[in-house]
XYZ file of C-alpha atoms in Angstrom:
293
model
C 11.973 5.473 -20.981
C 10.680 8.706 -22.693
C 8.201 6.280 -24.616
C 6.844 4.668 -21.649
C 6.440 7.732 -19.841
C 4.286 9.329 -22.209
C 2.702 6.419 -23.140
C 1.462 6.387 -19.164
C 0.700 9.904 -19.184
C -1.638 9.652 -22.449
C -3.664 6.782 -20.834
C -3.669 8.224 -17.044
C -3.967 12.141 -17.631
C -3.697 11.768 -13.887
C -0.433 11.074 -13.515
C 0.753 14.516 -14.642
C 1.140 17.196 -12.838
C -1.949 19.251 -11.735
C -2.545 22.628 -14.327
C -5.295 24.834 -14.699
C -8.274 24.176 -17.106
C -7.533 27.361 -19.207
C -3.843 28.339 -19.762
C -1.186 27.607 -22.200
C -0.148 24.179 -22.414
C 3.764 23.822 -21.459
C 6.556 23.400 -24.511
C 8.225 21.253 -22.661
C 6.178 17.528 -21.820
C 6.094 15.725 -18.600
C 7.862 12.958 -20.309
C 10.585 15.064 -21.755
C 10.859 16.837 -18.313
C 11.190 13.568 -16.267
C 13.550 12.232 -19.153
C 16.079 15.587 -19.003
C 16.015 14.558 -15.087
C 17.427 11.157 -15.324
C 19.654 12.043 -18.064
C 21.081 14.847 -15.471
C 21.551 11.903 -12.561
C 23.266 9.337 -15.409
C 25.666 11.957 -16.647
C 26.434 13.081 -13.234
C 25.670 16.753 -13.321
C 25.133 17.564 -9.241
C 24.369 21.332 -10.246
C 20.982 21.962 -12.175
C 22.721 24.972 -14.277
C 25.486 23.630 -15.065
C 23.113 20.570 -16.363
C 21.004 23.225 -18.647
C 24.030 25.095 -19.630
C 25.042 21.561 -21.137
C 21.607 20.591 -22.432
C 21.388 24.057 -24.308
C 24.355 23.625 -26.087
C 24.562 19.851 -26.895
C 21.096 18.468 -26.634
C 18.650 21.222 -28.678
C 18.079 18.499 -31.423
C 16.357 15.948 -28.744
C 14.648 18.980 -27.086
C 13.413 21.772 -28.822
C 12.470 23.811 -25.958
C 14.766 23.637 -22.389
C 13.515 25.827 -19.521
C 15.618 27.564 -16.947
C 17.212 26.730 -13.814
C 14.096 28.400 -11.673
C 11.295 26.471 -14.170
C 12.973 23.465 -14.753
C 13.451 22.836 -10.570
C 9.635 24.287 -10.152
C 8.300 21.666 -12.561
C 10.282 19.106 -11.284
C 8.759 19.384 -7.623
C 5.079 19.147 -9.312
C 6.119 16.036 -10.891
C 7.285 14.217 -8.049
C 4.589 11.508 -8.029
C 5.081 10.791 -11.771
C 8.439 10.050 -10.878
C 7.803 7.720 -7.978
C 4.857 5.769 -10.546
C 7.479 5.448 -13.253
C 10.034 4.003 -10.771
C 7.230 1.081 -9.728
C 5.758 0.779 -13.302
C 9.315 0.191 -14.867
C 10.349 -2.291 -11.636
C 7.080 -4.205 -12.509
C 8.041 -4.530 -15.924
C 11.444 -6.698 -15.155
C 11.945 -10.032 -14.744
C 13.504 -9.132 -11.260
C 10.186 -7.895 -9.758
C 9.207 -11.570 -8.692
C 12.267 -12.628 -7.186
C 12.268 -14.534 -4.074
C 14.628 -12.765 -2.003
C 14.960 -9.014 -0.610
C 17.781 -7.112 0.731
C 17.127 -4.307 2.933
C 19.559 -1.772 4.539
C 19.452 2.239 4.765
C 22.035 4.802 3.786
C 22.971 8.187 5.255
C 22.025 11.213 2.747
C 24.012 13.770 3.695
C 22.366 17.341 3.803
C 25.246 19.751 5.564
C 28.107 19.911 7.697
C 28.168 23.114 9.359
C 26.883 23.725 12.632
C 25.208 27.299 11.201
C 23.511 24.622 8.495
C 22.267 22.344 11.109
C 20.619 25.481 12.581
C 18.886 27.535 10.028
C 18.461 24.928 7.461
C 14.905 24.817 6.033
C 15.273 20.780 6.617
C 16.045 21.231 10.371
C 13.780 18.761 12.057
C 13.574 16.507 9.588
C 17.123 16.159 9.151
C 19.145 15.358 11.784
C 22.785 14.294 13.467
C 23.325 10.164 12.830
C 25.462 7.604 13.234
C 27.133 5.774 10.143
C 28.446 2.332 11.144
C 29.439 1.205 7.893
C 32.128 4.232 7.516
C 32.272 4.921 11.241
C 31.122 8.662 10.996
C 28.599 11.166 12.281
C 26.483 12.793 9.692
C 23.921 15.354 9.511
C 20.963 14.683 7.570
C 18.335 12.107 6.490
C 18.727 8.040 5.535
C 17.486 6.440 2.532
C 15.899 3.047 3.305
C 15.655 0.519 0.522
C 14.363 -2.626 -0.144
C 15.775 -3.929 -3.152
C 16.239 -7.513 -4.890
C 19.612 -9.101 -5.432
C 20.260 -7.235 -8.351
C 19.361 -4.029 -7.078
C 16.135 -3.248 -8.134
C 14.540 -1.193 -5.756
C 11.457 -2.088 -4.593
C 10.493 0.083 -1.981
C 12.214 2.991 -0.270
C 11.648 5.813 2.389
C 13.383 8.727 3.196
C 13.495 9.666 6.922
C 15.285 11.281 9.571
C 18.935 10.261 10.303
C 17.794 8.457 13.522
C 14.469 7.043 12.566
C 14.355 2.842 13.313
C 14.992 1.167 10.697
C 12.990 -1.798 11.721
C 9.899 0.521 11.813
C 10.623 2.080 8.600
C 10.465 -1.357 6.817
C 7.032 -2.424 8.824
C 5.941 0.814 7.833
C 6.399 0.311 3.839
C 5.150 -2.975 4.086
C 1.759 -1.185 5.879
C 1.971 1.521 3.129
C 1.677 -1.323 0.061
C 0.216 -4.412 1.622
C -0.284 -5.998 -1.827
C 3.706 -6.098 -1.648
C 3.298 -8.878 1.061
C 0.479 -10.389 0.492
C 1.203 -11.002 -3.245
C 4.485 -12.695 -2.160
C 4.119 -15.870 0.470
C 7.748 -17.064 1.814
C 9.372 -14.280 0.736
C 12.896 -14.169 2.479
C 14.224 -10.502 3.567
C 17.896 -10.311 3.973
C 18.876 -7.564 6.471
C 22.180 -6.469 8.704
C 22.337 -6.775 12.929
C 20.189 -3.647 13.368
C 17.063 -5.426 11.642
C 16.601 -7.474 15.100
C 13.894 -7.868 17.865
C 11.007 -10.416 18.882
C 8.197 -8.219 18.082
C 9.678 -6.913 15.139
C 10.820 -10.670 13.831
C 7.390 -11.764 14.745
C 5.452 -9.133 12.764
C 7.341 -10.618 9.940
C 6.303 -13.947 10.527
C 2.956 -12.914 10.888
C 2.817 -11.508 7.422
C 4.517 -14.846 5.980
C 7.951 -13.143 5.286
C 11.155 -14.770 6.245
C 14.228 -12.976 7.905
C 18.007 -13.806 7.937
C 20.143 -11.506 9.394
C 23.646 -12.142 11.055
C 23.569 -13.438 14.869
C 23.988 -10.379 17.340
C 26.461 -10.848 20.303
C 25.546 -13.474 22.574
C 23.169 -14.887 20.054
C 23.351 -18.551 18.833
C 24.476 -18.395 15.320
C 21.300 -18.287 13.003
C 20.370 -20.052 9.747
C 22.001 -18.934 6.941
C 24.985 -17.240 8.371
C 27.248 -18.722 5.256
C 25.269 -16.395 3.341
C 25.582 -12.931 4.932
C 29.425 -12.094 4.200
C 29.294 -12.390 0.403
C 25.187 -10.788 0.435
C 26.664 -7.730 2.574
C 28.803 -6.860 -0.270
C 26.095 -6.885 -2.530
C 23.999 -4.459 -0.442
C 27.095 -2.359 0.030
C 27.501 -2.150 -3.357
C 23.703 -1.254 -4.570
C 24.385 1.631 -1.726
C 27.952 2.634 -3.756
C 25.820 2.800 -6.957
C 23.885 5.475 -5.587
C 26.476 7.251 -3.978
C 29.817 6.634 -6.390
C 27.485 6.833 -9.849
C 24.812 8.776 -8.535
C 26.018 11.037 -6.829
C 23.165 10.512 -3.791
C 24.789 12.634 -1.319
C 25.748 15.694 -3.538
C 22.072 16.255 -4.428
C 22.460 19.906 -3.472
C 18.744 19.912 -1.976
C 18.022 22.606 0.602
C 14.237 22.408 1.220
C 12.231 19.230 2.343
C 10.541 19.518 -1.620
C 14.226 19.946 -2.957
C 15.742 17.009 -1.602
C 13.059 14.729 -2.494
C 12.750 15.437 -5.983
C 16.806 15.212 -6.352
C 16.555 11.545 -4.448
C 13.531 10.209 -6.481
C 15.185 10.667 -9.986
C 18.210 9.171 -8.933
C 16.522 6.301 -7.915
C 14.165 6.284 -11.074
C 17.714 6.405 -13.277
C 18.893 2.945 -11.397
C 15.524 1.500 -12.704
C 15.577 2.209 -15.844
C 19.058 1.285 -16.653
C 18.049 -2.301 -14.930
C 15.047 -2.214 -16.980
C 16.597 -1.774 -20.125
C 19.618 -4.049 -19.301
C 16.742 -6.619 -18.295
C 14.839 -5.950 -21.794
C 18.043 -6.144 -23.676
C 19.867 -9.108 -22.165
C 22.583 -7.399 -20.719
C 24.933 -9.609 -18.391
C 24.805 -7.308 -15.441
C 21.600 -5.801 -14.960
C 22.816 -2.574 -12.283
C 25.469 -1.908 -14.704
C 25.298 1.804 -15.963
C 28.319 2.105 -18.214
C 26.287 2.470 -21.217
C 24.169 5.215 -19.593
C 27.094 7.676 -17.907
C 28.480 9.079 -21.093
């Protein structure tokens, strides 16, 4: 991954964060910085200070220079565009990118629990109260909307308030990146019961996309109903990878930029693992076992 990022930045210098023309170049390269962030996510360090203490003690042979926590966080925020670019670049470089079936779902990203946090946090106004039907709980925070292949490879994603309409977010992903749809005629999308509505389904049909979802109460049984129970477990397991192995809800972000740059490396970490497993012929594409110790 380090080599891929380094080559990409050298080939397209515009991917690197903006820096003034006159000044001292950073000792830690952008490729090394992003590699550090992905290693932090894979190794389960939710605290940047603890991660950098570990890196200073055990990784100095890999990274001759390591910044302090404030410099590390500041540079990561500036590199969010590079991280997003690498997520897509590595995803396209896998055999799973051309899969004809996508799954779509959203999962809570909790940002606080106390009433005082909800009132005084810098996230107030973006983060909000929502309900997670899968776990029968209310939460205060955001939602990560994921469009993935059945192997868990992220195709598109969005981070929104907890009450955002999942259907509109999905349509917004396609409006933002129309090439996802135009390059894949007859693509199938599998979602849960929340992805319903005549206008919503017509919009997908007009884009040559086929939606499969369970029937809602009062509806006749829909096509593909026998697939939903096993595939629902696939969707839940992808979310569990983010939460159980990549500590998505323990991100520790307290500002908008802080949350974004803590979520993006986790998405990149999963993408990198799938990409590397694909290239090395591993039997399970979404396995992180080889990278989490």
